[in-house]
Coordinates of C-alpha atoms in Angstrom, one line a residue:
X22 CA 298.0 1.4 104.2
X23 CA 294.1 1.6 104.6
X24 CA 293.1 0.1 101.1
X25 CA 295.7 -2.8 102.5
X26 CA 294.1 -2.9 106.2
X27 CA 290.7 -3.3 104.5
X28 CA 291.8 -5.8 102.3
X29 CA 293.8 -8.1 104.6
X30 CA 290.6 -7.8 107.0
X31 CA 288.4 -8.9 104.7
X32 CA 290.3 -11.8 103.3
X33 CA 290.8 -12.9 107.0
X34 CA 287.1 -12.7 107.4
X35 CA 286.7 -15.1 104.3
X36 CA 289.3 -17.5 106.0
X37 CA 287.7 -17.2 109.4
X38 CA 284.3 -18.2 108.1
X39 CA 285.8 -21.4 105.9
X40 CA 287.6 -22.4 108.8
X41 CA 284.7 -22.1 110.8
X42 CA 282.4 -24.3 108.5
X43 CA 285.0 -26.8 108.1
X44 CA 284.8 -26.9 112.2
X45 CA 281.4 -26.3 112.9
X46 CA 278.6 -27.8 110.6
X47 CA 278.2 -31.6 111.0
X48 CA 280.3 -33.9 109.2
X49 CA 279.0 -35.3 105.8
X50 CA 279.5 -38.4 104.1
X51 CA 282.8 -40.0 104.1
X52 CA 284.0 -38.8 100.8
X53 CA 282.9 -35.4 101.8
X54 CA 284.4 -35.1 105.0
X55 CA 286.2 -37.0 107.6
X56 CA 285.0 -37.9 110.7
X57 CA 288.7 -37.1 112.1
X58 CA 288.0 -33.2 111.4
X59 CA 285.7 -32.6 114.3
X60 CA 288.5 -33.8 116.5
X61 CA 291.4 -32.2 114.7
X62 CA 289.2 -28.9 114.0
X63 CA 292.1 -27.1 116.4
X64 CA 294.7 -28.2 113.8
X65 CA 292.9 -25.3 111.7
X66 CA 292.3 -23.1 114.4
X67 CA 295.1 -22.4 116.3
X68 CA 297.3 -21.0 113.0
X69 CA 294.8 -18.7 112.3
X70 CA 294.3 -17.5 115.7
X71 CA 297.8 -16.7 115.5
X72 CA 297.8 -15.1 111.8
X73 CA 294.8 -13.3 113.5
X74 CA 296.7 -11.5 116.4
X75 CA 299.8 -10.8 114.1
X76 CA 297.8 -8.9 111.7
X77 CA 295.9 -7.3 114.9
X78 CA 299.6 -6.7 116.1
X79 CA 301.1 -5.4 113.1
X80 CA 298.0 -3.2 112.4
X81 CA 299.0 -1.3 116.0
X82 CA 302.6 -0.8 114.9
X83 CA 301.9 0.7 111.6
X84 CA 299.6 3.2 112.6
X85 CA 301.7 4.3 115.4
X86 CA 304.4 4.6 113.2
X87 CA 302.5 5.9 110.0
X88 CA 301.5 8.4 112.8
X89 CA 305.0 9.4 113.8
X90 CA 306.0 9.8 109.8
X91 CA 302.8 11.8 109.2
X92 CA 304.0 14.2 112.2
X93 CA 307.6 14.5 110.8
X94 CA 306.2 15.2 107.2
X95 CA 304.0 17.7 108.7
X96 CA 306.9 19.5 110.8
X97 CA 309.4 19.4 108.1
X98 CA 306.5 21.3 105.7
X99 CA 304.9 23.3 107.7
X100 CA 308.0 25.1 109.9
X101 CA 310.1 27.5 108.5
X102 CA 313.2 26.4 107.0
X103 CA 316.5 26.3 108.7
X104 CA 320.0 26.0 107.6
X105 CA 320.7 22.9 105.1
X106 CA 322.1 21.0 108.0
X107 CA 319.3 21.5 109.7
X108 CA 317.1 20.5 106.6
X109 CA 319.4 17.3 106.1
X110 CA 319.3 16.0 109.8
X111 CA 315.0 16.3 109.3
X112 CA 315.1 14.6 106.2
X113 CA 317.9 12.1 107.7
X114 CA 315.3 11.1 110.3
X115 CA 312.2 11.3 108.3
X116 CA 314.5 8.3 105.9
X117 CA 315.3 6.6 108.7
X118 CA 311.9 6.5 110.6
X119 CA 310.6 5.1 106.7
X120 CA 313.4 2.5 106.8
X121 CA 312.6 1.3 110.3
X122 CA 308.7 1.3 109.4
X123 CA 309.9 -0.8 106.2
X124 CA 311.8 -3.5 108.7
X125 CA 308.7 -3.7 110.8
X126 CA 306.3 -4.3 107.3
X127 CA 308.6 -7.6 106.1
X128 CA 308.8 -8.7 109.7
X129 CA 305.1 -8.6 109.7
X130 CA 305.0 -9.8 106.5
X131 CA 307.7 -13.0 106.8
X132 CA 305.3 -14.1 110.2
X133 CA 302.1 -13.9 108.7
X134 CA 303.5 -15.8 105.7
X135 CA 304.8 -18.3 107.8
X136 CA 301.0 -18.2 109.5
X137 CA 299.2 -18.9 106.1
X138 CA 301.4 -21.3 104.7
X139 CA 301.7 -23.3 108.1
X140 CA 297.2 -23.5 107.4
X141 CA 297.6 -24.2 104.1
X142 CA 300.3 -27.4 105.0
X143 CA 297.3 -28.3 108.3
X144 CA 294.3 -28.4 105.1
X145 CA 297.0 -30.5 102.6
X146 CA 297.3 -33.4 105.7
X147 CA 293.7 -33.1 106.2
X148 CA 292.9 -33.9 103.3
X149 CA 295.2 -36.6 102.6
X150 CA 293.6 -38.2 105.0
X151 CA 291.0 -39.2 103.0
X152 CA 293.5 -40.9 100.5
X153 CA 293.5 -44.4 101.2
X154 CA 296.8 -45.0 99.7
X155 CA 298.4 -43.0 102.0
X156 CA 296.4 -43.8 105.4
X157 CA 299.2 -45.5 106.9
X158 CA 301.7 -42.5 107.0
X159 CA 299.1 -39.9 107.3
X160 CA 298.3 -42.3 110.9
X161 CA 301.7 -42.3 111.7
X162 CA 301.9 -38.6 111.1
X163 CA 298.5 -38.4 113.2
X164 CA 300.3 -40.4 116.4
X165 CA 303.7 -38.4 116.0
X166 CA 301.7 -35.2 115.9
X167 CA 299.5 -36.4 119.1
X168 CA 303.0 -37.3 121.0
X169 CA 304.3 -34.4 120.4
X170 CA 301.3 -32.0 121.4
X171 CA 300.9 -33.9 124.7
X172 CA 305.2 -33.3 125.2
X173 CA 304.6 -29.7 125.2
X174 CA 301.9 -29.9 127.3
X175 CA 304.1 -31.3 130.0
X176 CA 306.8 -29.1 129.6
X177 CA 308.8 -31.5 127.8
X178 CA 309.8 -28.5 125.2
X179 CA 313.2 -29.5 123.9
X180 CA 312.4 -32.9 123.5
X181 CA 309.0 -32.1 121.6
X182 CA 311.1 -29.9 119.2
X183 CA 313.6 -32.6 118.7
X184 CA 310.9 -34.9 117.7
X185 CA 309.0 -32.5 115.5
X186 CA 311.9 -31.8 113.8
X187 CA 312.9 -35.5 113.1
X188 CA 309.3 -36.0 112.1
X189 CA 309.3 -33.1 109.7
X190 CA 306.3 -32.8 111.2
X191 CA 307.0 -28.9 112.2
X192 CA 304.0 -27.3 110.3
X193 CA 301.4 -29.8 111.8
X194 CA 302.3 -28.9 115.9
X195 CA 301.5 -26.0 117.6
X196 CA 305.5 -25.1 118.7
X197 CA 305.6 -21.9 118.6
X198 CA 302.5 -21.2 120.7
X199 CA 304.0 -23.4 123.4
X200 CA 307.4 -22.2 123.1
X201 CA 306.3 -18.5 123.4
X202 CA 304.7 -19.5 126.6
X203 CA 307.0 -21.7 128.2
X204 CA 309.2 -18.2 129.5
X205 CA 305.8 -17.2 131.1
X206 CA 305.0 -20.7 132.8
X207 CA 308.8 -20.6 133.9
X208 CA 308.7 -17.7 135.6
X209 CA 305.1 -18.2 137.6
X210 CA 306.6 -21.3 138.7
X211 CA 309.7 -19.1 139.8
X212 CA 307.1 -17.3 141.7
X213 CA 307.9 -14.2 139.2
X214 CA 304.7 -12.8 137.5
X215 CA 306.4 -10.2 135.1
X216 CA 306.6 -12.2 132.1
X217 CA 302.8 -13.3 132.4
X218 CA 302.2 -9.9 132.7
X219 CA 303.8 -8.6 130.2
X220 CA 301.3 -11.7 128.1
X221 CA 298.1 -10.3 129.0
X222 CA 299.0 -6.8 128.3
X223 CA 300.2 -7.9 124.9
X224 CA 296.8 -9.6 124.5
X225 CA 294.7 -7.5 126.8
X226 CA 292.1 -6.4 123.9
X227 CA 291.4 -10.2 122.9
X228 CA 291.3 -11.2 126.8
X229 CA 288.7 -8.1 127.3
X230 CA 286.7 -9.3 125.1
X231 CA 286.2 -13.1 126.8
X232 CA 286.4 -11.1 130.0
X233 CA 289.0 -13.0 131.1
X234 CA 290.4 -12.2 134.8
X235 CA 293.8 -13.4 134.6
X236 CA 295.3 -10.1 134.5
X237 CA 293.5 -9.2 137.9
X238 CA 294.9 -12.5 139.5
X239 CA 298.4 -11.8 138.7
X240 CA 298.7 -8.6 140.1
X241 CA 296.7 -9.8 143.4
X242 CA 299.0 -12.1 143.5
X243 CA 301.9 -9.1 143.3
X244 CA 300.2 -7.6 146.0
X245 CA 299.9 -10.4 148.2
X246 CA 303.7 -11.3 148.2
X247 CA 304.5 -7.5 149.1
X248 CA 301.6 -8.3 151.7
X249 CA 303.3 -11.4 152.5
X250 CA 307.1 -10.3 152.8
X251 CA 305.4 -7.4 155.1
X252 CA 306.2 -4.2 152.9
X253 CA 302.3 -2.9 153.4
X254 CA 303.8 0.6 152.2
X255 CA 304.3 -0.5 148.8
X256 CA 301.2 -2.7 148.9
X257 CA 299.2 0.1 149.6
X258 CA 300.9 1.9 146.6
X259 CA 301.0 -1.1 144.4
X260 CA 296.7 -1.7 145.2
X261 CA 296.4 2.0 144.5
X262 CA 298.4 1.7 140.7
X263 CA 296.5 -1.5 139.5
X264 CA 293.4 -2.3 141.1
X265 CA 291.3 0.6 140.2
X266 CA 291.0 -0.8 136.4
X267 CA 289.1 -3.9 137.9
X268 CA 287.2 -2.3 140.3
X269 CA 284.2 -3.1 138.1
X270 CA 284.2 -6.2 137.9
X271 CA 286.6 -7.4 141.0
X272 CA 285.2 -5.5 143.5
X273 CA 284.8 -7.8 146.6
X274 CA 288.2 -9.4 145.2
X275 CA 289.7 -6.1 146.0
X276 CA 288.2 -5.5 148.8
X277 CA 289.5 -8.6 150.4
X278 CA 293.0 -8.4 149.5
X279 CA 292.9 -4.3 151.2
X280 CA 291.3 -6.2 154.5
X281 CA 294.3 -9.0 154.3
X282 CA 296.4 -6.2 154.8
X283 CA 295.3 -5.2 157.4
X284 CA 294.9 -8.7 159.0
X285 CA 298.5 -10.1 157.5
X286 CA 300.7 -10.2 160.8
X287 CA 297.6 -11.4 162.7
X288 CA 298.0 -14.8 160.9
X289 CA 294.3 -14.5 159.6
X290 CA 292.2 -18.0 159.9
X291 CA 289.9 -16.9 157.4
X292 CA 289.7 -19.5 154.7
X293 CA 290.1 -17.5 151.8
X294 CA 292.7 -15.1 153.2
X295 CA 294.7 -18.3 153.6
X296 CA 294.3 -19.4 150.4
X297 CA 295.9 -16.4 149.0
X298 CA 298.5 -16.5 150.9
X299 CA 299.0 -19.9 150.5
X300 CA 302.1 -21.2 148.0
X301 CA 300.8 -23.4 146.3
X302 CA 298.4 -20.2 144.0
X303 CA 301.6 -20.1 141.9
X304 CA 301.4 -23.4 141.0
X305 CA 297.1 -22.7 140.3
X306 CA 298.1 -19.2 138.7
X307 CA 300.4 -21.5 136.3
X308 CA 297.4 -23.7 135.5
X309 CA 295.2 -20.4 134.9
X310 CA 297.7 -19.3 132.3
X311 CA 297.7 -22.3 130.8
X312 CA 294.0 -22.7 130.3
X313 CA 293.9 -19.4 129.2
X314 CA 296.6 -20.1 126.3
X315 CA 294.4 -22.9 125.0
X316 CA 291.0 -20.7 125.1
X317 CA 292.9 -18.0 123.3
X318 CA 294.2 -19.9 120.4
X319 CA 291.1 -22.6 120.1
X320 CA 293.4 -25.3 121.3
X321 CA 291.5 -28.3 123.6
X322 CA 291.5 -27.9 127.1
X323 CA 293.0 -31.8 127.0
X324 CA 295.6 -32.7 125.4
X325 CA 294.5 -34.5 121.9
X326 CA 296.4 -38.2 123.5
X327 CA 293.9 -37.8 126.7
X328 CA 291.2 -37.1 124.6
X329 CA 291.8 -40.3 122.3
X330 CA 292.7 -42.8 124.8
X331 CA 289.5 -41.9 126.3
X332 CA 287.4 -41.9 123.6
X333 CA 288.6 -45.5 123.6
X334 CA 288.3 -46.4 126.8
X335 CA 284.8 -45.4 127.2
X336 CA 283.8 -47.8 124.9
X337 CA 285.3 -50.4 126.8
X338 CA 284.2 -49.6 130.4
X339 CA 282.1 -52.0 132.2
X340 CA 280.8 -52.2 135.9
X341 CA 283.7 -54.7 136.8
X342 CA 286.3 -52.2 135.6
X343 CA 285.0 -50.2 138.7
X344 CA 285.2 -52.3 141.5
X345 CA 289.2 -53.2 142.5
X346 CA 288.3 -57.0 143.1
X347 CA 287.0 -57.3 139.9
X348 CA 289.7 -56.2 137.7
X349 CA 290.8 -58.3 134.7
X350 CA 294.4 -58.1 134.1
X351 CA 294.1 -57.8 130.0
X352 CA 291.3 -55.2 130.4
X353 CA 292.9 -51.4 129.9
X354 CA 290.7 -49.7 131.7
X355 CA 291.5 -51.8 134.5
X356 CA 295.5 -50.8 134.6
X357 CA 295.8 -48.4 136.9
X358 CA 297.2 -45.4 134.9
X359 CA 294.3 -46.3 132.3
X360 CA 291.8 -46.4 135.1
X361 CA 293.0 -42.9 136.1
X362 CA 291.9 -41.6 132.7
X363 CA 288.8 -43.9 132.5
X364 CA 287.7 -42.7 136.3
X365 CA 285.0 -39.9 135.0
X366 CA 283.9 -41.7 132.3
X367 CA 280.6 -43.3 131.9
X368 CA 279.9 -47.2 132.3
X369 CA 279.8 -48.4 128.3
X370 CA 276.2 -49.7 126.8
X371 CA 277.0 -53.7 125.9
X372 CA 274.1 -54.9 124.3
X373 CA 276.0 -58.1 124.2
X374 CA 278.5 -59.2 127.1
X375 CA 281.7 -61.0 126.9
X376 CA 283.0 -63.5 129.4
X377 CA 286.7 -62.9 129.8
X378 CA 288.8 -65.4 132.1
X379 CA 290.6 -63.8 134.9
X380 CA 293.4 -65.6 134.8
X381 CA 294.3 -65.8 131.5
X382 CA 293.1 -62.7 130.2
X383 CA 291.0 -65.4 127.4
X384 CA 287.8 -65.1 125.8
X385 CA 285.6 -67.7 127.2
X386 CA 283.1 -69.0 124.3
X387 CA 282.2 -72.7 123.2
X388 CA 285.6 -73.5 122.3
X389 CA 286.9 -72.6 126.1
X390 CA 283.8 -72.8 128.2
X391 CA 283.4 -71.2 131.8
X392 CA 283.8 -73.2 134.4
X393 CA 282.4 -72.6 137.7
X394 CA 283.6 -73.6 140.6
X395 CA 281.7 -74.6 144.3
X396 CA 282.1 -71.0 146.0
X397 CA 280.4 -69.4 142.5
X398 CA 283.7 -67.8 140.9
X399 CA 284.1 -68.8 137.0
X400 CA 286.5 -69.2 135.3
X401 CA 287.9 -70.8 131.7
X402 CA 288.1 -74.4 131.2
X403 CA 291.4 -73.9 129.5
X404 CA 292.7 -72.2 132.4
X405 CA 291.1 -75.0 134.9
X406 CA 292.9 -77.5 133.3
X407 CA 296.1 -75.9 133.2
X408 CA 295.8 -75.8 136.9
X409 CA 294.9 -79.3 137.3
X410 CA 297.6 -80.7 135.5
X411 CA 300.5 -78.8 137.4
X412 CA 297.9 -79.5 140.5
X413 CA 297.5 -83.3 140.3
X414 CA 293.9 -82.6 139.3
X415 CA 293.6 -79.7 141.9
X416 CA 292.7 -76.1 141.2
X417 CA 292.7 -73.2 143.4
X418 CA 290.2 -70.7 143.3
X419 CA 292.6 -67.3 142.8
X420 CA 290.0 -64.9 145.0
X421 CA 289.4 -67.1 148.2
X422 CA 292.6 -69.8 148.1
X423 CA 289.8 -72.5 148.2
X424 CA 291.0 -75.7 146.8
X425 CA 288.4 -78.4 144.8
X426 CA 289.0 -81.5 142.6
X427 CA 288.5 -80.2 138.8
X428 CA 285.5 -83.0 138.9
X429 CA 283.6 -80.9 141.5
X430 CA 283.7 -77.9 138.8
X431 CA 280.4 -77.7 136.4
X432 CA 280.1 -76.2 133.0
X433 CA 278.4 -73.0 132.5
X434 CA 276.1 -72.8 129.1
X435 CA 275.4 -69.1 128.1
X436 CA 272.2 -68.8 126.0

């Protein structure tokens, strides 16, 4: 078992730095690298995060069980022997607790299997990428993959599956990180903090180690709904069980949460004791988890669809996509759920502008000249005359309702 534990840690140290210089140093040339890697570097990531804590996992188990067979061994050599019944039923056990340890080596094995080949599958569609021949699926792959990563991100868990399936697109998403946590989102958002508990004590050493509080805020959060539904008895006790370990680093959190105690059936005005007594920390507490889950397995904070529409957008921003009155009905950034996305981005760098009509959504160039009108708005000449035919030679300028002959208009020459 220790010539295996030194092996498998060293041969996850080898993958840890590969997958690190794939995702890390700057990307080469395009036959060396794609530029797509920086952005999918989570696609290698988050597999061997998870490989990472099995091992970690399985390395636990099998010493605590090695540790149990060592001590049966030992008691079945070193104590004086009994009657053969008494000799069979140790040796009965000592088989069984070898058996049991076997079971809990395959399991291990079979999941860190599936771990390694689900990497090895992420590195085959990376590099097919680079295979011109096959751009068109490995896009469409790219796109299915994207859908389905933002799905899970808004709970859409069954649906995500079914499409991943469909796909056969399994090995490239992230499922079973997302399915393992939708039983803990589920139950915060039932205002039940067992489950994401139970998470953080499975991966408290990993969690220490960021010095993530999340821990801490769940079981504040127990103790302020025992606060809350007025049972201060088993507050007290509660505080007294769990907040000792954080007393390091949470002390003036702690103390707090002991004063709103004390404060509870006074309706305290405080702002911060009626934050955490407010309802709506589940729903924050749910978001905490969540953020954690991505920082734990090297996921993005956004999902990879926010991230890319944006990346586009921001390249397509402009002054006018700010201002409401100004909004071109062909421009995405100016559609409202676009503009959501585009809202904290920066204004784009145009070294050369375009003239787009507003009513037609056109390119205004030589071939459809801007037209501008009396009162100073412009718009396309194809658009103008449009209006003047079904207008008896009339247009109407769309912003103020004014109404001119389409002879009063004047070309516009851009140089």
């Amino acid at each position: 078992f220790r010539a295996t534990q030194k092996t498998l840690e060293k041969e996850i140290a080898q993958v840890v730095s590969a997958v690190n210089d794939i995702t890390s140093k700057p990307v080469g040339t395009k036959d060396d690298n794609m530029d797509e890697v920086e952005l999918e570097a989570y696609l290698l990531k988050a597999p061997y995060e998870s490989l990472n804590r099995s091992f970690r996992a399985t390395q636990k188990t099998l010493e605590k069980e090695i540790a149990q067979v060592v001590s049966a061994v030992n008691d079945i050599t070193s104590k004086p022997v009994g009657t053969k019944d008494e000799a069979n039923n140790g040796l009965d056990k000592l088989v069984g607790k070898l058996q049991g340890l076997k079971r809990k080596m395959e399991d291990a094995r079979r999941e860190e299997e599936e771990q390694v080949r689900k990497l090895q599958s992420r590195l085959v569609h990376i590099k097919r990428g680079q295979d011109p021949s096959v751009m068109r699926q490995w896009t469409s792959d790219r796109v299915s993959r994207i859908l389905v990563d933002y799905m899970l991100r808004e709970g859409m868990y069954d649906a995500a599956a079914a499409l991943a399936s469909t796909l056969d697109i399994k090995d490239l998403v992230d499922l079973d990180i997302f399915l393992s946590a939708r039983k803990v989102i589920a139950g915060l958002m039932n205002r039940d903090a067992a489950p994401a508990i139970q998470w953080c004590v499975d991966n408290r050493s990993r969690l220490s180690k960021v010095k993530n509080s999340l821990e801490f805020l769940l079981r504040k959060q127990e103790y302020v709904e025992l606060v809350r539904s007025e049972r201060l008895d088993r507050a007290i006790t509660y505080a007294r069980k769990y907040f000792p370990g954080f007393a390091d680093t949470h002390m003036r959190d702690i103390q707090e949460a002991m004063a709103l105690a004390a404060f509870a059936k006074m309706q305290p005005s405080y702002e911060r004791y009626q934050i955490a007594l407010s309802p709506d920390r589940w729903s924050v507490l749910a978001g905490t988890f969540q953020d954690t889950l991505y920082a734990l397995y090297s996921l993005p904070s956004q999902s990879i669809l926010s991230i890319t529409l944006q990346s586009g957008l921001s390249a397509l921003k402009t002054n006018q996509c700010v201002d409401p009155a100004t909004h071109v009905s062909s421009c995405p950034v100016c559609e409202p759920h676009m503009g959501a996305l585009a809202r904290r981005l920066p204004v784009a760098l145009h070294s050369h502008s375009s003239l787009v009509c507003r009513i037609t959504g056109a390119l205004m160039d030589e071939d459809n000249p801007p037209m501008v009108m009396p009162n100073g708005y412009v718009y396309s000449k194809n658009a103008m005359l449009d209006m003047a035919g079904r207008n008896g030679g009339r247009v109407t300028c769309p912003q103020t309702k004014t109404v001119y002959r389409y002879d009063e208009l004047k070309k516009a020459f851009i140089s």
